[in-house]
Coordinates of C-alpha atoms and ligand atoms in Angstrom, one line a residue:
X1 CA 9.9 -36.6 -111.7
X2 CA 11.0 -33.6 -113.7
X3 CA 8.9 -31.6 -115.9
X4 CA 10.0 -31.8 -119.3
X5 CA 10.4 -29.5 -121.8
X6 CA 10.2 -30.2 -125.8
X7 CA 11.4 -27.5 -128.0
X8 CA 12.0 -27.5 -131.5
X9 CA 12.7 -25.0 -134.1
X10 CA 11.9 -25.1 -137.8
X11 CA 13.7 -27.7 -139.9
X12 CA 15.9 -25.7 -142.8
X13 CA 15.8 -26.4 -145.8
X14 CA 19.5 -27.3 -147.7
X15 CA 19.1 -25.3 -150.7
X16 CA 21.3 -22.3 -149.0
X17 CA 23.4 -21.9 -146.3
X18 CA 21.9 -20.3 -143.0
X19 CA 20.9 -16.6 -142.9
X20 CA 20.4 -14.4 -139.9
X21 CA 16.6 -14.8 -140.1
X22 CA 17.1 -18.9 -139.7
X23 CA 19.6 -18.0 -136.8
X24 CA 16.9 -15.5 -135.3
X25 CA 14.7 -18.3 -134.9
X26 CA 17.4 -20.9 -133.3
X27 CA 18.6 -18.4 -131.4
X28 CA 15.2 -17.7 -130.0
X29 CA 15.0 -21.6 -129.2
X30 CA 18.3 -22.0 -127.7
X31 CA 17.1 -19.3 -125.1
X32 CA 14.0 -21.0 -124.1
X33 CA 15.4 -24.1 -123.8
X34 CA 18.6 -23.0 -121.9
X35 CA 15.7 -21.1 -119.5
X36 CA 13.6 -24.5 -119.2
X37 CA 17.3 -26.4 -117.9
X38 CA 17.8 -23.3 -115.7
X39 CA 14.1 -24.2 -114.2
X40 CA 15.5 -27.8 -113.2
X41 CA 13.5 -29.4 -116.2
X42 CA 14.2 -31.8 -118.3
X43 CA 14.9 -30.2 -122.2
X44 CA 14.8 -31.7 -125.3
X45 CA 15.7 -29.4 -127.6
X46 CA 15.7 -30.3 -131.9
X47 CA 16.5 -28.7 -134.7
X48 CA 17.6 -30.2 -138.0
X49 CA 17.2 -30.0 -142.3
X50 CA 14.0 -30.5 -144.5
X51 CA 15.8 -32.7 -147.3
X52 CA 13.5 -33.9 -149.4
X53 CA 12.2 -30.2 -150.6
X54 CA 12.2 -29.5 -154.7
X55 CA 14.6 -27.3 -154.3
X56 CA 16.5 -29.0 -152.6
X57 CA 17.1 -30.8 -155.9
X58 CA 17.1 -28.0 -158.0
X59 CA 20.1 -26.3 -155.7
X60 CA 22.0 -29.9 -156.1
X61 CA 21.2 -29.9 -159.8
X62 CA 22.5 -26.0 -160.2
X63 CA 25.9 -26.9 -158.0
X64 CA 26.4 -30.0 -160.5
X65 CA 26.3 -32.6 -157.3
X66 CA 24.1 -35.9 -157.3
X67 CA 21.6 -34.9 -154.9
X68 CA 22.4 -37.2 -151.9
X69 CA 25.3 -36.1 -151.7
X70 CA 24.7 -32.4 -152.2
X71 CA 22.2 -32.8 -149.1
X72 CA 24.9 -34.9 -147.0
X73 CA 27.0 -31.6 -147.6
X74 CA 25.0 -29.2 -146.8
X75 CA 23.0 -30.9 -143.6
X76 CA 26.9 -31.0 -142.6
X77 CA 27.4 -27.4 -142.8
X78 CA 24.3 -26.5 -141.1
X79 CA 24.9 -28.7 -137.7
X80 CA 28.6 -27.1 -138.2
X81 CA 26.8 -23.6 -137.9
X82 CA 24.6 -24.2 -135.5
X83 CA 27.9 -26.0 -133.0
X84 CA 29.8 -22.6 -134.3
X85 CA 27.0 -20.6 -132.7
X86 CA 27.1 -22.4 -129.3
X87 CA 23.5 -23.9 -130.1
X88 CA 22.6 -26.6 -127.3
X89 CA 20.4 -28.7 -129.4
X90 CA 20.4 -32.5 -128.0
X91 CA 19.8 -33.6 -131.1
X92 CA 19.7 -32.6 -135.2
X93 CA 17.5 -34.5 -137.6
X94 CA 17.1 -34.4 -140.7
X95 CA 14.3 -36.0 -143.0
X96 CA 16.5 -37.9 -145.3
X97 CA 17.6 -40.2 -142.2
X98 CA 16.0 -43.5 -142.0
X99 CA 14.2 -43.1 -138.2
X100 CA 12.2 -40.0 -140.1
X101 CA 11.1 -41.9 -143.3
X102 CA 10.0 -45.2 -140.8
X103 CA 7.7 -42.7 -138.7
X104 CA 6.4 -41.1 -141.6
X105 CA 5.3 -44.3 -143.2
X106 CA 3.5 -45.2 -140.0
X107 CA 2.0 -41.9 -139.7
X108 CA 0.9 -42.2 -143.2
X109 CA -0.6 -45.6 -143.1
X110 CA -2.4 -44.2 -139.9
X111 CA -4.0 -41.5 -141.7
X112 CA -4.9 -43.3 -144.5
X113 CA -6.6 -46.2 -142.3
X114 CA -8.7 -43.7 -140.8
X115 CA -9.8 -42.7 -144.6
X116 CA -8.7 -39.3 -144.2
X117 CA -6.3 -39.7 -147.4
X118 CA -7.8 -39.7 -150.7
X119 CA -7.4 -40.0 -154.5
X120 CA -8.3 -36.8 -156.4
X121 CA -7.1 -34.8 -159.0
X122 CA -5.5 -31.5 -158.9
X123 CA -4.5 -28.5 -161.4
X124 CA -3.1 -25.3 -159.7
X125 CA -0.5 -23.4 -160.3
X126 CA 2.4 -24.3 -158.2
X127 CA 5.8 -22.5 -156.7
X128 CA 8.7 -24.5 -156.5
X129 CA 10.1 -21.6 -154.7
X130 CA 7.3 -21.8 -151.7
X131 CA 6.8 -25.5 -152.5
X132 CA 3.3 -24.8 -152.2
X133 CA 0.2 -24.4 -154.9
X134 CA -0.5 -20.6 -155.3
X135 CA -3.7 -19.0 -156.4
X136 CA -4.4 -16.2 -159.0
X137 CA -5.0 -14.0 -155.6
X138 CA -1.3 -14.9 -154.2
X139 CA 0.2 -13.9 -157.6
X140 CA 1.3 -10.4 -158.5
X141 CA 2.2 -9.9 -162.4
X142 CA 1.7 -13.5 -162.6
X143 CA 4.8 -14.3 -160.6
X144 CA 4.5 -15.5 -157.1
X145 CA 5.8 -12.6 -155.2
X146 CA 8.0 -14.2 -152.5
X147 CA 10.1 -16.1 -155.1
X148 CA 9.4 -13.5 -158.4
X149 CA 9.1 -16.6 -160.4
X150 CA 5.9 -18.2 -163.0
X151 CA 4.4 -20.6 -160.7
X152 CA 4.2 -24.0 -163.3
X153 CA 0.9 -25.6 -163.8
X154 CA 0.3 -28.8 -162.6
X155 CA -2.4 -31.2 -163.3
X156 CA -2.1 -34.6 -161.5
X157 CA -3.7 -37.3 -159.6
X158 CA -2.6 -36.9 -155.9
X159 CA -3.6 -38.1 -152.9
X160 CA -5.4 -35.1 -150.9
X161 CA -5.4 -34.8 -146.9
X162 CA -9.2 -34.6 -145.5
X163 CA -7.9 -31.7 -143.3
X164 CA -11.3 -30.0 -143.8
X165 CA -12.8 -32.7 -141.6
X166 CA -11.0 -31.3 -138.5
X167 CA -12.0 -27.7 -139.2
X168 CA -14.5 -27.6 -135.8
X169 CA -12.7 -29.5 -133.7
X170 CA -9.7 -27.0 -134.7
X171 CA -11.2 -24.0 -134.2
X172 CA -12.6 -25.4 -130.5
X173 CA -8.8 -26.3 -130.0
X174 CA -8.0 -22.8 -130.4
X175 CA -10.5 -21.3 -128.4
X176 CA -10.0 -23.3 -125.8
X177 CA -6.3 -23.0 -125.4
X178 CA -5.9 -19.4 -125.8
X179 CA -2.3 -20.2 -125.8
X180 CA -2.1 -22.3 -128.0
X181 CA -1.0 -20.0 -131.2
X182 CA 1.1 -16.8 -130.3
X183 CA 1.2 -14.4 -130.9
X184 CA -2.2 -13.2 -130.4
X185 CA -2.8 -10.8 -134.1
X186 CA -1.8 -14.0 -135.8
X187 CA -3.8 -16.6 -133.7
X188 CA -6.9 -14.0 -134.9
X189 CA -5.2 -14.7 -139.0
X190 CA -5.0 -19.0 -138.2
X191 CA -8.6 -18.3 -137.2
X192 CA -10.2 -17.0 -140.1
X193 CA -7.9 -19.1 -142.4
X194 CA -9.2 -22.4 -140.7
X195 CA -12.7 -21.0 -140.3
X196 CA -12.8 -19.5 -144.4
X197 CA -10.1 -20.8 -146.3
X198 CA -9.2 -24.0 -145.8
X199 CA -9.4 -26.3 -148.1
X200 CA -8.2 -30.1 -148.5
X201 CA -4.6 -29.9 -149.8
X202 CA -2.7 -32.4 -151.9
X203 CA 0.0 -34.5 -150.1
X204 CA 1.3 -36.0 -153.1
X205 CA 3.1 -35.4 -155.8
X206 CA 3.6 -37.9 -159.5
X207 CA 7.0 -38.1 -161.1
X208 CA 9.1 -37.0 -158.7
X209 CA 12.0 -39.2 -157.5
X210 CA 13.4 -37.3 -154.2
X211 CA 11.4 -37.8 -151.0
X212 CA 9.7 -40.5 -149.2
X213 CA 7.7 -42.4 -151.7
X214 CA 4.0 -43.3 -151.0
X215 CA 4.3 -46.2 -148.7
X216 CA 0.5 -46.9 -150.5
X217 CA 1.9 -46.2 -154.2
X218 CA 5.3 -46.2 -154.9
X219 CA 4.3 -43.9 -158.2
X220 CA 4.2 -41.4 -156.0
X221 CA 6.1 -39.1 -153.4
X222 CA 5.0 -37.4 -150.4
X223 CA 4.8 -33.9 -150.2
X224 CA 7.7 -32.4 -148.8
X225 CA 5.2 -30.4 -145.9
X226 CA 3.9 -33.6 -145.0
X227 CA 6.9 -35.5 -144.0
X228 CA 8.9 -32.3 -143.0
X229 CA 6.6 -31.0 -140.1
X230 CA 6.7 -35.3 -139.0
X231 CA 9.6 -34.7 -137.7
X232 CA 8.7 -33.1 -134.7
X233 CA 7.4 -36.9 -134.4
X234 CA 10.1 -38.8 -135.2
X235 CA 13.4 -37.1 -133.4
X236 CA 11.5 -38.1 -130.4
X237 CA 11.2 -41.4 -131.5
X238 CA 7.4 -41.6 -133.3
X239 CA 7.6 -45.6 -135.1
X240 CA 11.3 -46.1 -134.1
X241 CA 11.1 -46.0 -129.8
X242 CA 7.5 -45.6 -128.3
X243 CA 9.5 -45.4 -125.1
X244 CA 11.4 -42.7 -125.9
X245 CA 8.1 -40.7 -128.1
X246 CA 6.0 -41.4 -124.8
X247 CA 8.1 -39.5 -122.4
X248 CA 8.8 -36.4 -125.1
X249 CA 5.5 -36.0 -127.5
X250 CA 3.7 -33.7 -127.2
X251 CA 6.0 -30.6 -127.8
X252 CA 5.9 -27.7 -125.3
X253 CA 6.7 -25.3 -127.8
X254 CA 7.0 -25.0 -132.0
X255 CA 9.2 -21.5 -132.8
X256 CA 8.2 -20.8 -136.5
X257 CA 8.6 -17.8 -138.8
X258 CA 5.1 -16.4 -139.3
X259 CA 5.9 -17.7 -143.3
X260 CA 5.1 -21.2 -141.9
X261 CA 2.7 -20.4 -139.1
X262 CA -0.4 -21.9 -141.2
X263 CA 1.4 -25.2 -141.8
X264 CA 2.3 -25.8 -138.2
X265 CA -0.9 -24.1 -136.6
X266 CA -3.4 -25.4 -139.1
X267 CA -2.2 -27.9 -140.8
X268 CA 0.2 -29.8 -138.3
X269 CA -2.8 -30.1 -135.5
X270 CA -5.2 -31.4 -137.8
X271 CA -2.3 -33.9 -139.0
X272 CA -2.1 -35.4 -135.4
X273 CA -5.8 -35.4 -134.6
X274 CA -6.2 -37.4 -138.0
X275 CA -3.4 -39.5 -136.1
X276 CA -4.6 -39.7 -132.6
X277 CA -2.1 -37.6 -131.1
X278 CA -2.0 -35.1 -128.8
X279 CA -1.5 -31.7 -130.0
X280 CA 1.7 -29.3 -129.0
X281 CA 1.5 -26.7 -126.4
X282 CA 2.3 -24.1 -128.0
X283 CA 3.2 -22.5 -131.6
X284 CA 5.1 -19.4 -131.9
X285 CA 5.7 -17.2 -134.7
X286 CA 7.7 -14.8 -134.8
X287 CA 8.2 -11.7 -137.4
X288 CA 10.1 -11.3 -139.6
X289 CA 13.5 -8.9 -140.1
X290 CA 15.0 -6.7 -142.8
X291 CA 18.1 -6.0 -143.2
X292 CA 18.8 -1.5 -143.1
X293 CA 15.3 -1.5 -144.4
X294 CA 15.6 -4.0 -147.0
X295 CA 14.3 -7.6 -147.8
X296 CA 17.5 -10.3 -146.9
X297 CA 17.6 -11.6 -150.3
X298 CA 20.2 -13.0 -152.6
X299 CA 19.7 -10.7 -154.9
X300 CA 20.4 -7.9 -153.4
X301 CA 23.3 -9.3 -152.0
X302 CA 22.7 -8.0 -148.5
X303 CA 22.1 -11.2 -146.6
X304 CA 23.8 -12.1 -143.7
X305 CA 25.8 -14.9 -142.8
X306 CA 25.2 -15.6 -138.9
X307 CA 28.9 -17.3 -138.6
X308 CA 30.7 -14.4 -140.3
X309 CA 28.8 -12.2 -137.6
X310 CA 29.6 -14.1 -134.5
X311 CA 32.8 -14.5 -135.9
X312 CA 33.1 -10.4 -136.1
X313 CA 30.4 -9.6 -132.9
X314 CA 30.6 -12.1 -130.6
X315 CA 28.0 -14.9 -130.1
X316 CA 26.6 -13.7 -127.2
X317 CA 26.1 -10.2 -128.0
X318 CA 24.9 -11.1 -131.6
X319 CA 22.1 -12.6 -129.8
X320 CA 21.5 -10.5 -127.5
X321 CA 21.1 -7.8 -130.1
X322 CA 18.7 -9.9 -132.0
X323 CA 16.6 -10.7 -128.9
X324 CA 16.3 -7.5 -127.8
X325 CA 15.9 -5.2 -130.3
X326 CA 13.0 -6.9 -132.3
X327 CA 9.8 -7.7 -129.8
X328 CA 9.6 -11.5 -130.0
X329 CA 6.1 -11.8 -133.1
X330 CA 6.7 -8.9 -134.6
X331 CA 8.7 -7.8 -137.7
X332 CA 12.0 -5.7 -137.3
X333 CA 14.6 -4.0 -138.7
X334 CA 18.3 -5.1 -137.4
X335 CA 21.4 -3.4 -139.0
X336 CA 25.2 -3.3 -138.2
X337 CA 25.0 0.7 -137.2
X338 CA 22.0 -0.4 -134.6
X339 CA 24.3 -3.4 -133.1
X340 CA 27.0 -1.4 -132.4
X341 CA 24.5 1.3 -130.4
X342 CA 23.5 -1.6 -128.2
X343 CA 26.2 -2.8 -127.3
X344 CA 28.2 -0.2 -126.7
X345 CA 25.1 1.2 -124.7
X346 CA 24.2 -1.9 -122.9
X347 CA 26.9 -4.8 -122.8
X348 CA 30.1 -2.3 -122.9
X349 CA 29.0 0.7 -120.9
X350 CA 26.4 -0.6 -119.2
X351 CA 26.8 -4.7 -117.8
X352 CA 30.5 -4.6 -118.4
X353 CA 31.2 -1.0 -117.2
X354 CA 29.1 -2.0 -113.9
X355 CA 31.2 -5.4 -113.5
X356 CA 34.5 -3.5 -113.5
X357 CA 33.1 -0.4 -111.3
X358 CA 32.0 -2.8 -108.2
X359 CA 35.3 -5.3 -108.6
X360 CA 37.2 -2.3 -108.6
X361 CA 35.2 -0.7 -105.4
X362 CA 35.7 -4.2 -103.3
X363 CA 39.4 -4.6 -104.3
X364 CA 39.8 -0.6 -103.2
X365 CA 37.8 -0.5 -100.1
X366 CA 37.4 -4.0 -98.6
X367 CA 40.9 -5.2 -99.6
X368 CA 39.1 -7.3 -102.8
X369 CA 36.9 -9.7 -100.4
X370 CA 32.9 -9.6 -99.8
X371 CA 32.3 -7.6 -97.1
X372 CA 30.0 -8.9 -94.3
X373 CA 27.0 -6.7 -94.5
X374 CA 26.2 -5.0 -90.8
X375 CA 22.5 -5.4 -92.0
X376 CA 21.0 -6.3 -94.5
X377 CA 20.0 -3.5 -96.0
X378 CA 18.7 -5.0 -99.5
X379 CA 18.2 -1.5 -101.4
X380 CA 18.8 -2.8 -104.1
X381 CA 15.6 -4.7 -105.4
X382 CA 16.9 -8.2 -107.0
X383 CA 16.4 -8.0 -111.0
X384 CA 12.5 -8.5 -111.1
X385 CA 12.2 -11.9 -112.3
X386 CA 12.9 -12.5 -115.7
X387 CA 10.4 -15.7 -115.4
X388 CA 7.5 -14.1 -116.6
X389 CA 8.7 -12.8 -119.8
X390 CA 10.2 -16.2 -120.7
X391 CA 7.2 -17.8 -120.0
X392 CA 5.6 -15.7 -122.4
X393 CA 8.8 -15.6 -124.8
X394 CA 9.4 -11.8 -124.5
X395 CA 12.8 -11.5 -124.7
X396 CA 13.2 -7.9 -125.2
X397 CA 11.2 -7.8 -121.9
X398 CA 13.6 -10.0 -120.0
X399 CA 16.9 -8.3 -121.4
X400 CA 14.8 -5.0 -120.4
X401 CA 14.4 -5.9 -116.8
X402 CA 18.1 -6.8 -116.7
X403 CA 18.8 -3.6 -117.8
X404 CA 17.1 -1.7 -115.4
X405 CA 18.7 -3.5 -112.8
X406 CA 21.9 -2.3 -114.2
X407 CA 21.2 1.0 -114.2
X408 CA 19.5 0.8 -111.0
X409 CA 22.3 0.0 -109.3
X410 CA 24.5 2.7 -111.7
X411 CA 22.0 5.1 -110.1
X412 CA 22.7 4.0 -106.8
X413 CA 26.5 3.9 -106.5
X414 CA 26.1 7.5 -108.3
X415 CA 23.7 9.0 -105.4
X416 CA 25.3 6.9 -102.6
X417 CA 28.5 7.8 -103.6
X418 CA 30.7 4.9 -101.3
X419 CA 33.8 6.4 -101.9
X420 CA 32.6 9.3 -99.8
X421 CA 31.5 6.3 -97.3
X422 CA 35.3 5.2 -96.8
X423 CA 36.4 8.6 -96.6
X424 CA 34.3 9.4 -93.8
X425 CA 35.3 6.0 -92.4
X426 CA 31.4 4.2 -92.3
X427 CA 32.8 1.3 -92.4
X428 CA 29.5 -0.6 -91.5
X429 CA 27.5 1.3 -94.2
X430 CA 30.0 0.8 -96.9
X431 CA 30.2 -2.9 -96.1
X432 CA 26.6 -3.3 -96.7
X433 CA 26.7 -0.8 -99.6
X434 CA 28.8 -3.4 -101.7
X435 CA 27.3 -6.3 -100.2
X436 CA 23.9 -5.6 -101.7
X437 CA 25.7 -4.4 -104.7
X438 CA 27.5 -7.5 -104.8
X439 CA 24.1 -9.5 -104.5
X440 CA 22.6 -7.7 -107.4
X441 CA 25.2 -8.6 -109.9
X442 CA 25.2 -12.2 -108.7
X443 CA 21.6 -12.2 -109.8
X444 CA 22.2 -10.5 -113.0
X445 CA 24.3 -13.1 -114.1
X446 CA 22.1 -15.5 -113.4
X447 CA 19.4 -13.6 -115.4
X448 CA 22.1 -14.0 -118.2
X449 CA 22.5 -17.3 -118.4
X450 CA 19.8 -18.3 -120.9
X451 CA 21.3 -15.0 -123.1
X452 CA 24.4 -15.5 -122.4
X453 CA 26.3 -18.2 -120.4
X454 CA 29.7 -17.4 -121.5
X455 CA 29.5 -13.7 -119.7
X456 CA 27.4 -14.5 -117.0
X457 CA 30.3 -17.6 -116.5
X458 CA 32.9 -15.1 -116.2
X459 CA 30.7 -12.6 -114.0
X460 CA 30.3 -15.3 -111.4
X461 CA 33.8 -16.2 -111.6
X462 CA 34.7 -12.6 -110.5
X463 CA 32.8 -12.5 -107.7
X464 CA 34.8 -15.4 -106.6
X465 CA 32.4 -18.0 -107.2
X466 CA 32.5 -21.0 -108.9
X467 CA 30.5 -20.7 -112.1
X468 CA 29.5 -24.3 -112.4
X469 CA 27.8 -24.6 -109.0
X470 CA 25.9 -21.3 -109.9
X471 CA 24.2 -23.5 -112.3
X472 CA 23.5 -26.3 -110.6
X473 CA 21.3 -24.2 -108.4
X474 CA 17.9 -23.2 -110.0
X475 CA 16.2 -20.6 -111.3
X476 CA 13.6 -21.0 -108.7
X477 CA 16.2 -19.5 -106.6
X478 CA 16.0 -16.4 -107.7
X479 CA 13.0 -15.4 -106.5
X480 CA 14.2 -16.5 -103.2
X481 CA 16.5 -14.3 -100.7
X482 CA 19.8 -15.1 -102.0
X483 CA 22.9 -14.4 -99.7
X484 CA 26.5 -14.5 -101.1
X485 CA 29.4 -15.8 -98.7
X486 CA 30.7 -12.9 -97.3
X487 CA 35.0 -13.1 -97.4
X488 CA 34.9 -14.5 -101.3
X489 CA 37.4 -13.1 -103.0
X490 CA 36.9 -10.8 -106.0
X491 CA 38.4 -10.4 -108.8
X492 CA 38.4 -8.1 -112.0
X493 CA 36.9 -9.9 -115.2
X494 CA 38.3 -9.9 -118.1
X495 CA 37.0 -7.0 -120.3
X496 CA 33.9 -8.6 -121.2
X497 CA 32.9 -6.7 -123.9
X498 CA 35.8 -5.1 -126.0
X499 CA 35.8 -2.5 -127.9
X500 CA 35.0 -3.8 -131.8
X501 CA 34.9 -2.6 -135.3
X502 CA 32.4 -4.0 -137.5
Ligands
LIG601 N1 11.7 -26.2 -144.4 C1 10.7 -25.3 -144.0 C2 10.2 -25.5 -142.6 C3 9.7 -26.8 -142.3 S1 9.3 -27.0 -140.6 C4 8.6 -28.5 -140.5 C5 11.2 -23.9 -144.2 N2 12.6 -23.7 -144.2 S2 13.4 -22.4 -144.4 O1 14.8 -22.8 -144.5 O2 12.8 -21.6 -145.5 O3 13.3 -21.6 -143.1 C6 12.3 -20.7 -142.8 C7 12.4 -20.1 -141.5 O4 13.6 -19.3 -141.4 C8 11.3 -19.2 -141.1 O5 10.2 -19.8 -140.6 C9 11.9 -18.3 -140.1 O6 11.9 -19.1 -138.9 C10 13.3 -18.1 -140.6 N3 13.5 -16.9 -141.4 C11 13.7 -16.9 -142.7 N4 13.9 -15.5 -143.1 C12 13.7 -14.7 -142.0 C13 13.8 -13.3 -141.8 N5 14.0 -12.5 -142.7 N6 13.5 -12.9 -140.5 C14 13.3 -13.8 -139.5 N7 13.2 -15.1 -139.7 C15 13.4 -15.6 -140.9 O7 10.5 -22.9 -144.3

């Protein structure tokens, strides 16, 4: 049997439309997962809205729409998005559907059977904004500083989540999976949060309509956290298809913003040991990004619409930017000005130039077929495997490697000079010369294909091969000798990477 693969990235909430930071983290998902097909496994990849938020209401309530329908909208133009973007998610949920709200209930009433809910009372300060309590420590000038709005007060009955009663067996959990929370400088935060701060926190809520009420007391609703970070449950089929939730749960991998890494690496674990379920893999957070320095916000009008971009940069190389110029867990700074750098750099000069050069070399000196090599002369080192820094999500390692390979064989072809091989007439030499070189590109575009399948589609498809069947093969391949049918016919590519003006 397969392995499998369970990936899932935060669940959005429908208040706005998606900005480059919720892209950043999709994007980041779509990778792994399209890496984890490449490996032969079997992927499961989810994404989807967090409906039953405040402000979800508030947004519907500001736009003049009844609220179901506002989040019917707007769930709508998220999945459009994420299809815009080429995302490969198998499936989309969103916590308004009825499969979420049946898992919830039974997670609930398995939670509570265990005694770890309870009835207490509660009187914080509260931000819609972060849909969380805040205390006076969080505040600065009184207003919470994320959102720059007065918290309310609130003093109600709620029902509270005995999360403090897993605080051991969470802290062995993470010392015994050093994995388990990436990466490591915020694993060491989760730790002394768990082990200082954690308190029991309330998972109710009084007089509010919107959500999933109680399934104990209708009086009251369920805190959107709770039932949001369920979901992970119930797209796999938690209280709707045990058959389906046995083969998927647990998840191999959370991606979260490091804004939500306490909910999903404190919070969420003790959720499921209250539950009796196994934990996920792994939980990574990522950093955040500013935009030329500054905060994305609305307010300052500078944030950026991940459709609009594609739309004007490509897909591919909009990701590929992203990826690689922010380390995967920590924070970043991404403008237009660095994009352009890059690409022209890397993806212009650099993958596409070396595309076009070696075509143009096997059309000129081997009348546009693979040459057989006379030996095997392999000088060119296949890209170093890109496996290890997906394994440990470092994109901007990966996209590194496959860099150097580019330029490698730049080098190369620059030293080697095979034009002076044909006119001196070494056949044999040359012949080998662009049969490595050949070789090399081959697995280059296959080191693309989790970044970015459309090029690396078209790269095999120059090369005279038939970019489907690439695919089919695994990526356990490339680690293995590969050999190219000699007498394929090349072909130019299309320019992969035109020139654009942002
Ligand atoms: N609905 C909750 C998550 C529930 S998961 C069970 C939520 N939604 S959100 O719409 O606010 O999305 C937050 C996520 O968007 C962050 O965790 C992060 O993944 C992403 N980002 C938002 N702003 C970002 C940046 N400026 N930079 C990078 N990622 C950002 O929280």
């Amino acid at each position: 049997m397969n392995k499998k693969y369970y990936i899932t990235t935060p669940i959005y909430y429908v208040n706005a439309l998606p900005h480059l930071g919720n892209a950043y983290s999709t994007f980041a998902a779509n990778v792994l997962a399209d890496y984890h097909r490449m490996l032969g496994e079997d992927v499961y990849f989810v994404t989807g809205t967090d409906e039953n938020a405040q402000k979800n209401v508030e947004a519907a309530e500001s736009a003049g729409e009844d609220v179901k329908k506002y989040v019917d909208r707007m769930s709508a133009r998220w999945q459009e998005t994420w299809d815009t973007l080429a995302v490969t998610n198998n499936d989309f949920i969103r916590t308004t559907e009825e499969r979420h709200k049946k898992g919830v209930e039974k997670f609930y009433n398995t939670v509570f059977a265990k005694s770890d809910i309870y009835k207490g009372t509660y009187e914080g300060l509260y931000c819609i904004g972060c849909e969380s309590y805040k205390t006076d420590g969080d505040l600065v000038d009184g207003l919470c500083p994320e959102h720059k709005r007065k918290p309310e007060i609130l003093k109600e009955d709620n029902y509270f989540f005995k999360v403090t009663k897993y605080r051991e067996k969470l802290l062995k959990h993470i010392e015994d999976n050093p994995n388990f929370i990436q990466p490591k400088e915020r694993r060491n935060e989760i730790i002394r949060y768990i082990a200082d701060y954690m308190e029991d926190f309330s998972i109710s809520r009084v007089n509010q309509k919107w959500g999933i009420p109680a399934p104990n007391d209708n009086e009251h609703t369920l805190y959107v956290w709770f039932d949001a970070l369920i979901n992970y449950l119930t797209a796999v089929g938690y209280g709707t298809d045990e058959k389906m939730f046995k083969k998927w749960w647990p998840a191999q991998m959370h991606i979260v913003g490091k804004d939500i890494l306490k909910h999903h690496a404190a919070w969420w674990p003790a959720m499921l040991m209250a539950a009796d379920l196994p934990l996920p893999e792994r939980i990574f957070a990522h950093g955040f990004f500013t935009v030329n320095g500054e905060k994305m916000s609305k307010t300052i009008g500078n944030v950026l619409n991940p459709e609009y971009l594609a739309k004007q940069l490509g897909i591919e190389p909009l990701k590929y930017y992203l990826l690689h110029d922010i380390p995967f867990g920590k924070d970043g700074d991404v403008s237009i000005d660095k994009f352009q750098e890059i690409y022209t750099s890397e993806l212009a000069n650099g993958i596409g130039n070396l595309i076009s050069r070696v075509t143009s070399m096997i059309e000129k000196y081997s009348n546009g077929v693979i040459p057989s090599p006379n030996k095997m002369i392999n000088r060119f080192p296949a890209p170093t495997l890109i496996n290890k820094h997906l394994e440990s999500a470092s994109f901007e390692k990966a996209l590194k490697e496959i860099q150097k390979a580019v330029s490698d064989i730049n080098t190369k072809i620059n030293e080697e000079k095979p034009w002076e091989m044909a006119k001196e007439k070494k056949t044999e030499e040359l012949d080998s010369f662009l049969y490595d070189a050949v070789e090399v590109i081959r697995n280059i575009a296959w080191a693309l294909i989790p970044f970015m399948p459309e090029t690396s589609d078209k790269i095999f498809e120059s090369l005279g091969l038939i970019a489907a069947e690439e695919k089919k093969q695994t990526f356990v391949k490339i680690s293995e000798k590969t050999t190219i049918e000699p007498g394929l016919k090349v072909k130019k590519p299309p320019i992969l990477f035109p020139t654009i003006s942002p």
